[in-house]
Amino acid sequence: MLIMNNIKKVFRTDLVETHALRDFSLEVNEGEFVAVTGPSGSGKTTFLNVTGMLETFDGGCYTLDGKDVSQLNDNQRSKLRNEKIGFIFQSFNLIPDLNLFDNVDVPLRYRGFSAKERKSRIENALERVGLSARMKHLPSQLSGGQQQRVAIARALAGEPRFLLADEPTGNLDSLMARQVMQLLEEINQQGTTIIMVTHDAELARRAQRNIHIVDGQVSDYQQLQPVLDLAEA
Amino acid sequence: MFEVRPILSALSRHKSSTLLIVLQIAITFAVVINSTSIIQQRVEMMNRQSGIAEEQLITLNVNAFGKNYDFESNIRADIQMLRNTPGIVDASPVNQVPLSGSSDSMMVAASQEKFDNFERVGTGVFSGDSHMLATLGVELVEGRGFTEDEVAYSADRPEVNSVIVTRSLAAKVFPQGNALGKSLFYGSSPVTIIGIVSKVSGSIVHEPIFEQNLIFAYVRLAAFKRILIKADNQSTADKLLGEVEDLLIQRNPDRVISGITSIKELKANSYSSDSAMTTILCCVAVLLVLITALGLVGIVSFNVNQRVKQIGTRRALGARKIDILRYFLTENILITSLGLTIGIAMTMTFNIYLVEQFNLQPISWYMIPVGMLIMFAIGILSVWMPAQKASRISPAVATQSL
Amino acid sequence: MFAYYFKLSWLGIKRTPMLTALMVIAIGLGIGVSMTVLTVNYLMGKDPIPAKSHQLYHLQLNAMGKGPEWNYTADGYPWQVTYQDVQNVHRSEIPTRKTRSLATGVTIVPDNTIPNETGATPFLESTRAIDRDFFAMFDINFIFGESWNKQVDIDAENVAVINKELNEKLFKGENSIGKQIKLNAILYTIVGVIENWQPTPRFYDLNNGNFNSTERLFIPFSLLPIHELPSWGNNQGWKTETVNTYQDKLRSETTWNQYWVEITSRDQLAQYKEWLAGYISQQKKLGRFQSKKAGATLRNVNQWMEYNHVVSNDSSILVGLSFMFLAVCIINTIGLLLAKFLKRAPEVGVRRALGASRKAIFIQHLVDVTLIGLMGGLLGLALGQLGLVGVKNLYSSYSQLVYMDTSLIIAAIAISLGSSLLAGLYPAWLICRTNPSVYLKTQ
Ligand SMILES: Nc1ncnc2c1ncn2[C@@H]1O[C@H](COP(=O)(O)OP(=O)(O)OP(=O)(O)O)[C@@H](O)[C@H]1O
Ligand SMILES: [Mg+2]
């Protein structure tokens, strides 16, 4: 259960104040697959960062699984993130110096699992994305789609309740994008809640629920949906 | 320890830069340990007890040139006058001055037979009048000092019957002990040991026989005489340096007074090369550690800057600030350990070379662990700041397109 | 093209000021420390008389009896020779020039019977007793007059040669030839005034301070037995003998005199060695030179300096340490350069993609390194000067020794450029070798 009420996020620089999120309210239920769309600069990534506790917010109330996030300190947030949230990034963010096995290992290390447990989880996760044969390879030796699958394996290995993805297909061709989407759908069917930011309307439509963000606020997606469809057509 | 294997595999991806730091730490360790060892030995040598009242002592030379200059009456009168001078505790003519750098020495043995078989022991030779011990301020541990009548005044080296030796010489010549009352042989007729003093520094600080010395009671009559003066205290001694020449010239102007110096100054001169070496080595060691530490700071800061995204990703995946800090510290400890392993080997090799080539003493064993601890501390200190900076990287950078 | 590379390096330096500063400091300190130490070491061991160092030989004789060997020197030869040997050897006419030598001293006494005397109080003056050839052998120039004539070396006369400085002090710098000075209680006539002469190291007498000042007053060695001139240097003996009077000392086995010869050809040297061998076998018959190591050795100036460890052990140790110091600085710089260059790798990828050749990339980076090396070298020179001032303060006796001449400055720049190029070679090679596509890939 994820509840956001009137969340504000302001970026202050020397010259300007950017209101990236203004009175942002949203509820996401267990097991949902939410696609987030919206124009560039509307605040999608900011929303995802706040959701994943990568960033703090300036006002409003955010409860994740019954916990008031604003009450948590950095260490507690890190722990919560580590246990409950998996991340998938547009640019994969694999650690170039580590091979696939060690990359997937990263969140598990912080989780404090035993070596045996980690090993089986890593192998399972890589198996699931179809890359178990390339465990010892370095990220630079993989294609973009393969790298993103490793990133998904890394996000899944800890069996998070929430999977946050920021344009996971943004750097991939449409075939690759569909493969990744398929993988995410499978994961969702096994019970993981997914929030995915995307620019691809077709992919967004495959999600259970669509949220459209405009200017730091959720706009009435029910109404906008047909308009978007028309625009695509 | 935490995360060792992934750190090692990440390091192995940057073999050359890791190796460079390792090598740098190794050489730094070798240089610093060996320098410290030399410094320690020199400081130890410079801090040796001299056994004499060095702070209160000054010395000077009287060079007579007058045609009808009577050596004996003049030296007696000079010494008498000095002893009567306020601020002067005692004075004695001497043949050589401790710590002065120019020495008079000879070979002695425990018996004539040993002497003839060249089983001889080197010793510094001091001679003066009956106030010699009091003037030097040495501690008589056994037997007695010289009496007034025992002192021979002569132009030649006179035959003497008694001698006072330092404990160090007594132990060398008579290892069984009980040197008091025994005879010393040195070619001419033997002399009896009437007293043993705890310690008198010789003249040449770098000689192995520095502390092996003996004292005769005679005053050689010559145009050139050295005099040793003991003042009340150090400040009187300093004041006397400027006044004593006038005193002596007023008493008899037919001479030149030269070499008026305090023993303190002679000592400083004798050890000047050692103290200079100590200073230079200190500078070298400190600068070297500084260079290495700065290098570490530079490399780690650079790595942090290079790995901003990576660190952000780790944070996004659940790493706490302390985990990031620990990552860099662990990395540094691993590198330092490797560097020190090689460094110990280098230190030993270098030390063996120094010992063989330049007759230095080997390093004390405890310097290695102490040095290692210090190197670890320096490593952690240099990494601390950049690592702190790394731990402050926001996890949000993971989603930014850099 | 070079101008373009310079511009690029300059931009790079501005973009990474900390990294650049660290490298410049590393190279600068490395050069500064090693130049300081090297300068001292080089000047210590420098040939003090290059034109003649191979012609001037110092004589050592081992006249010891049976029994333990002389163990102060590596070859068991005393540094100095006895009076009787110096007198005997001096009879040989084979060397082109020859001189006996002794460090002694006198009291210069003001005397109102001497005109032009300025010194108000008597003063001690360290003095060297020598033969007439001394000045010619060691290339010492006369301002006034000349050395005493040959006969004086046989039939002693009270004559003296003084240097310019003493001439200033005693005679206000006038031509003092023929004037008299009173040494101890005796009048001497000045026959010559020489230039101030200060060889460093003071090779002609390494027994009494390698870097001490030279004497200002020179008198004939032949005066030794007449005025019983005392030794102001070392006296070393091995034999148990009674030495009470000065005459005893002249007859004794005490070594306290020095002897130099000038020999100009190989034949002459061989001939002289043969003569010395003859002298020794003759002495053996008289009961001297009984040791197993008995004999004569001739060492030229440089050999003599090496034998006497003019370059101190400490100095050699410091040279070793300073090279290790420089090594650390170079390794440090390699590490930092590697970092700096790798940071630039994506840019290099773009440049390669835009048609830059490997060679161009390599040269661009070497230019970068050279610039850093030059700055480091200049910093090093400044630090080296500072270091030398420090050394001068630490070792009072080195004051005339330490300075940096042009050849040393050129060496400093060369070493800094050399070491920074050495440091830059590997990083530059690495960066120009890497495949540009790696860096063009996203990530
Ligand atoms: N760290 C920051 N500092 C200042 N302003 C920021 C920062 N991050 C985001 N912003 C601003 O906040 C607003 C929202 O940015 P955000 O990254 O959430 O947009 P987005 O919807 O993800 O856009 P895109 O589709 O292009 O990725 C933008 O106007 C952006 O300029
Ligand atoms: Mg975005």
PDB file of N, CA, C and O in Angstrom, chain A residues 166-210:
ATOM      1  N   ASP A 166      12.105   3.687 -14.256  1.00  0.00           N
ATOM      2  CA  ASP A 166      12.069   4.983 -14.926  1.00  0.00           C
ATOM      3  C   ASP A 166      12.477   4.786 -16.372  1.00  0.00           C
ATOM      4  O   ASP A 166      13.649   4.586 -16.686  1.00  0.00           O
ATOM      5  N   GLU A 167      11.517   4.837 -17.247  1.00  0.00           N
ATOM      6  CA  GLU A 167      11.759   4.626 -18.676  1.00  0.00           C
ATOM      7  C   GLU A 167      12.667   3.434 -18.931  1.00  0.00           C
ATOM      8  O   GLU A 167      13.726   3.560 -19.521  1.00  0.00           O
ATOM      9  N   PRO A 168      12.260   2.265 -18.482  1.00  0.00           N
ATOM     10  CA  PRO A 168      13.148   1.097 -18.594  1.00  0.00           C
ATOM     11  C   PRO A 168      13.426   0.720 -20.037  1.00  0.00           C
ATOM     12  O   PRO A 168      14.413   0.054 -20.310  1.00  0.00           O
ATOM     13  N   THR A 169      12.581   1.169 -20.940  1.00  0.00           N
ATOM     14  CA  THR A 169      12.760   0.781 -22.329  1.00  0.00           C
ATOM     15  C   THR A 169      13.270   1.935 -23.162  1.00  0.00           C
ATOM     16  O   THR A 169      13.405   1.823 -24.372  1.00  0.00           O
ATOM     17  N   GLY A 170      13.561   3.037 -22.502  1.00  0.00           N
ATOM     18  CA  GLY A 170      13.942   4.262 -23.207  1.00  0.00           C
ATOM     19  C   GLY A 170      15.163   4.107 -24.093  1.00  0.00           C
ATOM     20  O   GLY A 170      15.274   4.767 -25.119  1.00  0.00           O
ATOM     21  N   ASN A 171      16.081   3.223 -23.707  1.00  0.00           N
ATOM     22  CA  ASN A 171      17.290   3.053 -24.494  1.00  0.00           C
ATOM     23  C   ASN A 171      17.262   1.799 -25.356  1.00  0.00           C
ATOM     24  O   ASN A 171      18.292   1.348 -25.823  1.00  0.00           O
ATOM     25  N   LEU A 172      16.046   1.232 -25.540  1.00  0.00           N
ATOM     26  CA  LEU A 172      15.979  -0.047 -26.245  1.00  0.00           C
ATOM     27  C   LEU A 172      15.131   0.076 -27.509  1.00  0.00           C
ATOM     28  O   LEU A 172      14.256   0.928 -27.605  1.00  0.00           O
ATOM     29  N   ASP A 173      15.390  -0.821 -28.467  1.00  0.00           N
ATOM     30  CA  ASP A 173      14.533  -0.805 -29.659  1.00  0.00           C
ATOM     31  C   ASP A 173      13.185  -1.443 -29.310  1.00  0.00           C
ATOM     32  O   ASP A 173      13.006  -2.025 -28.238  1.00  0.00           O
ATOM     33  N   SER A 174      12.220  -1.370 -30.243  1.00  0.00           N
ATOM     34  CA  SER A 174      10.852  -1.739 -29.860  1.00  0.00           C
ATOM     35  C   SER A 174      10.732  -3.230 -29.550  1.00  0.00           C
ATOM     36  O   SER A 174       9.996  -3.629 -28.657  1.00  0.00           O
ATOM     37  N   LEU A 175      11.516  -4.055 -30.243  1.00  0.00           N
ATOM     38  CA  LEU A 175      11.444  -5.486 -29.967  1.00  0.00           C
ATOM     39  C   LEU A 175      11.932  -5.776 -28.554  1.00  0.00           C
ATOM     40  O   LEU A 175      11.284  -6.440 -27.761  1.00  0.00           O
ATOM     41  N   MET A 176      13.094  -5.216 -28.266  1.00  0.00           N
ATOM     42  CA  MET A 176      13.671  -5.358 -26.936  1.00  0.00           C
ATOM     43  C   MET A 176      12.708  -4.813 -25.890  1.00  0.00           C
ATOM     44  O   MET A 176      12.512  -5.402 -24.834  1.00  0.00           O
ATOM     45  N   ALA A 177      12.113  -3.658 -26.234  1.00  0.00           N
ATOM     46  CA  ALA A 177      11.203  -3.015 -25.292  1.00  0.00           C
ATOM     47  C   ALA A 177      10.049  -3.937 -24.966  1.00  0.00           C
ATOM     48  O   ALA A 177       9.659  -4.089 -23.811  1.00  0.00           O
ATOM     49  N   ARG A 178       9.517  -4.605 -25.981  1.00  0.00           N
ATOM     50  CA  ARG A 178       8.390  -5.497 -25.728  1.00  0.00           C
ATOM     51  C   ARG A 178       8.797  -6.696 -24.871  1.00  0.00           C
ATOM     52  O   ARG A 178       8.084  -7.115 -23.996  1.00  0.00           O
ATOM     53  N   GLN A 179      10.023  -7.186 -25.124  1.00  0.00           N
ATOM     54  CA  GLN A 179      10.515  -8.306 -24.295  1.00  0.00           C
ATOM     55  C   GLN A 179      10.586  -7.905 -22.823  1.00  0.00           C
ATOM     56  O   GLN A 179      10.152  -8.638 -21.943  1.00  0.00           O
ATOM     57  N   VAL A 180      11.153  -6.713 -22.601  1.00  0.00           N
ATOM     58  CA  VAL A 180      11.298  -6.234 -21.226  1.00  0.00           C
ATOM     59  C   VAL A 180       9.928  -6.061 -20.599  1.00  0.00           C
ATOM     60  O   VAL A 180       9.685  -6.459 -19.463  1.00  0.00           O
ATOM     61  N   MET A 181       8.970  -5.519 -21.395  1.00  0.00           N
ATOM     62  CA  MET A 181       7.616  -5.286 -20.900  1.00  0.00           C
ATOM     63  C   MET A 181       6.973  -6.611 -20.500  1.00  0.00           C
ATOM     64  O   MET A 181       6.344  -6.721 -19.448  1.00  0.00           O
ATOM     65  N   GLN A 182       7.219  -7.612 -21.332  1.00  0.00           N
ATOM     66  CA  GLN A 182       6.668  -8.929 -21.064  1.00  0.00           C
ATOM     67  C   GLN A 182       7.190  -9.453 -19.725  1.00  0.00           C
ATOM     68  O   GLN A 182       6.440  -9.975 -18.904  1.00  0.00           O
ATOM     69  N   LEU A 183       8.479  -9.264 -19.536  1.00  0.00           N
ATOM     70  CA  LEU A 183       9.115  -9.692 -18.296  1.00  0.00           C
ATOM     71  C   LEU A 183       8.471  -9.000 -17.100  1.00  0.00           C
ATOM     72  O   LEU A 183       8.149  -9.628 -16.089  1.00  0.00           O
ATOM     73  N   LEU A 184       8.239  -7.693 -17.261  1.00  0.00           N
ATOM     74  CA  LEU A 184       7.649  -6.933 -16.157  1.00  0.00           C
ATOM     75  C   LEU A 184       6.231  -7.424 -15.866  1.00  0.00           C
ATOM     76  O   LEU A 184       5.822  -7.555 -14.718  1.00  0.00           O
ATOM     77  N   GLU A 185       5.513  -7.726 -16.927  1.00  0.00           N
ATOM     78  CA  GLU A 185       4.138  -8.213 -16.720  1.00  0.00           C
ATOM     79  C   GLU A 185       4.137  -9.526 -15.968  1.00  0.00           C
ATOM     80  O   GLU A 185       3.334  -9.745 -15.056  1.00  0.00           O
ATOM     81  N   GLU A 186       5.067 -10.409 -16.340  1.00  0.00           N
ATOM     82  CA  GLU A 186       5.180 -11.676 -15.629  1.00  0.00           C
ATOM     83  C   GLU A 186       5.430 -11.447 -14.145  1.00  0.00           C
ATOM     84  O   GLU A 186       4.803 -12.057 -13.290  1.00  0.00           O
ATOM     85  N   ILE A 187       6.343 -10.515 -13.890  1.00  0.00           N
ATOM     86  CA  ILE A 187       6.703 -10.217 -12.501  1.00  0.00           C
ATOM     87  C   ILE A 187       5.494  -9.695 -11.752  1.00  0.00           C
ATOM     88  O   ILE A 187       5.237 -10.052 -10.611  1.00  0.00           O
ATOM     89  N   ASN A 188       4.728  -8.847 -12.434  1.00  0.00           N
ATOM     90  CA  ASN A 188       3.550  -8.261 -11.815  1.00  0.00           C
ATOM     91  C   ASN A 188       2.531  -9.348 -11.480  1.00  0.00           C
ATOM     92  O   ASN A 188       1.912  -9.334 -10.412  1.00  0.00           O
ATOM     93  N   GLN A 189       2.426 -10.325 -12.414  1.00  0.00           N
ATOM     94  CA  GLN A 189       1.455 -11.378 -12.166  1.00  0.00           C
ATOM     95  C   GLN A 189       1.828 -12.199 -10.941  1.00  0.00           C
ATOM     96  O   GLN A 189       0.970 -12.764 -10.279  1.00  0.00           O
ATOM     97  N   GLN A 190       3.120 -12.253 -10.639  1.00  0.00           N
ATOM     98  CA  GLN A 190       3.531 -12.998  -9.444  1.00  0.00           C
ATOM     99  C   GLN A 190       3.355 -12.170  -8.178  1.00  0.00           C
ATOM    100  O   GLN A 190       3.778 -12.572  -7.105  1.00  0.00           O
ATOM    101  N   GLY A 191       2.775 -10.962  -8.287  1.00  0.00           N
ATOM    102  CA  GLY A 191       2.390 -10.225  -7.083  1.00  0.00           C
ATOM    103  C   GLY A 191       3.169  -8.968  -6.787  1.00  0.00           C
ATOM    104  O   GLY A 191       2.864  -8.280  -5.819  1.00  0.00           O
ATOM    105  N   THR A 192       4.183  -8.648  -7.591  1.00  0.00           N
ATOM    106  CA  THR A 192       4.948  -7.451  -7.307  1.00  0.00           C
ATOM    107  C   THR A 192       4.247  -6.222  -7.875  1.00  0.00           C
ATOM    108  O   THR A 192       3.805  -6.237  -9.019  1.00  0.00           O
ATOM    109  N   THR A 193       4.121  -5.200  -7.044  1.00  0.00           N
ATOM    110  CA  THR A 193       3.534  -3.952  -7.497  1.00  0.00           C
ATOM    111  C   THR A 193       4.558  -3.222  -8.362  1.00  0.00           C
ATOM    112  O   THR A 193       5.725  -3.110  -7.979  1.00  0.00           O
ATOM    113  N   ILE A 194       4.144  -2.737  -9.536  1.00  0.00           N
ATOM    114  CA  ILE A 194       5.104  -2.073 -10.424  1.00  0.00           C
ATOM    115  C   ILE A 194       4.626  -0.665 -10.738  1.00  0.00           C
ATOM    116  O   ILE A 194       3.451  -0.444 -11.052  1.00  0.00           O
ATOM    117  N   ILE A 195       5.509   0.290 -10.624  1.00  0.00           N
ATOM    118  CA  ILE A 195       5.238   1.635 -11.108  1.00  0.00           C
ATOM    119  C   ILE A 195       6.270   1.943 -12.168  1.00  0.00           C
ATOM    120  O   ILE A 195       7.477   1.896 -11.903  1.00  0.00           O
ATOM    121  N   MET A 196       5.811   2.221 -13.371  1.00  0.00           N
ATOM    122  CA  MET A 196       6.730   2.386 -14.481  1.00  0.00           C
ATOM    123  C   MET A 196       6.473   3.711 -15.187  1.00  0.00           C
ATOM    124  O   MET A 196       5.362   4.004 -15.589  1.00  0.00           O
ATOM    125  N   VAL A 197       7.519   4.510 -15.315  1.00  0.00           N
ATOM    126  CA  VAL A 197       7.431   5.736 -16.090  1.00  0.00           C
ATOM    127  C   VAL A 197       7.791   5.408 -17.525  1.00  0.00           C
ATOM    128  O   VAL A 197       8.767   4.701 -17.769  1.00  0.00           O
ATOM    129  N   THR A 198       6.977   5.846 -18.441  1.00  0.00           N
ATOM    130  CA  THR A 198       7.320   5.561 -19.838  1.00  0.00           C
ATOM    131  C   THR A 198       6.821   6.666 -20.751  1.00  0.00           C
ATOM    132  O   THR A 198       5.880   7.387 -20.439  1.00  0.00           O
ATOM    133  N   HIS A 199       7.482   6.780 -21.890  1.00  0.00           N
ATOM    134  CA  HIS A 199       7.012   7.696 -22.915  1.00  0.00           C
ATOM    135  C   HIS A 199       6.259   6.963 -24.007  1.00  0.00           C
ATOM    136  O   HIS A 199       5.725   7.563 -24.922  1.00  0.00           O
ATOM    137  N   ASP A 200       6.273   5.636 -23.899  1.00  0.00           N
ATOM    138  CA  ASP A 200       5.710   4.808 -24.951  1.00  0.00           C
ATOM    139  C   ASP A 200       4.242   4.522 -24.647  1.00  0.00           C
ATOM    140  O   ASP A 200       3.906   3.762 -23.738  1.00  0.00           O
ATOM    141  N   ALA A 201       3.325   5.143 -25.404  1.00  0.00           N
ATOM    142  CA  ALA A 201       1.896   5.038 -25.104  1.00  0.00           C
ATOM    143  C   ALA A 201       1.414   3.602 -25.241  1.00  0.00           C
ATOM    144  O   ALA A 201       0.575   3.137 -24.479  1.00  0.00           O
ATOM    145  N   GLU A 202       2.014   2.899 -26.189  1.00  0.00           N
ATOM    146  CA  GLU A 202       1.577   1.520 -26.406  1.00  0.00           C
ATOM    147  C   GLU A 202       1.871   0.661 -25.187  1.00  0.00           C
ATOM    148  O   GLU A 202       1.041  -0.115 -24.724  1.00  0.00           O
ATOM    149  N   LEU A 203       3.080   0.845 -24.666  1.00  0.00           N
ATOM    150  CA  LEU A 203       3.440   0.088 -23.472  1.00  0.00           C
ATOM    151  C   LEU A 203       2.573   0.499 -22.297  1.00  0.00           C
ATOM    152  O   LEU A 203       2.122  -0.326 -21.513  1.00  0.00           O
ATOM    153  N   ALA A 204       2.305   1.821 -22.216  1.00  0.00           N
ATOM    154  CA  ALA A 204       1.509   2.324 -21.101  1.00  0.00           C
ATOM    155  C   ALA A 204       0.130   1.683 -21.117  1.00  0.00           C
ATOM    156  O   ALA A 204      -0.419   1.324 -20.082  1.00  0.00           O
ATOM    157  N   ARG A 205      -0.364   1.513 -22.286  1.00  0.00           N
ATOM    158  CA  ARG A 205      -1.705   0.959 -22.384  1.00  0.00           C
ATOM    159  C   ARG A 205      -1.768  -0.478 -21.875  1.00  0.00           C
ATOM    160  O   ARG A 205      -2.787  -0.959 -21.425  1.00  0.00           O
ATOM    161  N   ARG A 206      -0.664  -1.178 -21.947  1.00  0.00           N
ATOM    162  CA  ARG A 206      -0.673  -2.560 -21.485  1.00  0.00           C
ATOM    163  C   ARG A 206      -0.769  -2.656 -19.965  1.00  0.00           C
ATOM    164  O   ARG A 206      -0.980  -3.725 -19.419  1.00  0.00           O
ATOM    165  N   ALA A 207      -0.535  -1.520 -19.277  1.00  0.00           N
ATOM    166  CA  ALA A 207      -0.618  -1.553 -17.815  1.00  0.00           C
ATOM    167  C   ALA A 207      -2.059  -1.521 -17.357  1.00  0.00           C
ATOM    168  O   ALA A 207      -2.949  -1.096 -18.092  1.00  0.00           O
ATOM    169  N   GLN A 208      -2.277  -1.979 -16.090  1.00  0.00           N
ATOM    170  CA  GLN A 208      -3.629  -1.976 -15.532  1.00  0.00           C
ATOM    171  C   GLN A 208      -4.181  -0.588 -15.408  1.00  0.00           C
ATOM    172  O   GLN A 208      -5.351  -0.338 -15.591  1.00  0.00           O
ATOM    173  N   ARG A 209      -3.264   0.309 -15.004  1.00  0.00           N
ATOM    174  CA  ARG A 209      -3.740   1.629 -14.631  1.00  0.00           C
ATOM    175  C   ARG A 209      -2.752   2.645 -15.170  1.00  0.00           C
ATOM    176  O   ARG A 209      -1.537   2.423 -15.155  1.00  0.00           O
ATOM    177  N   ASN A 210      -3.231   3.739 -15.689  1.00  0.00           N
ATOM    178  CA  ASN A 210      -2.361   4.786 -16.215  1.00  0.00           C
ATOM    179  C   ASN A 210      -2.518   6.053 -15.397  1.00  0.00           C
ATOM    180  O   ASN A 210      -3.628   6.430 -15.037  1.00  0.00           O
TER     181      ASN A 210
END
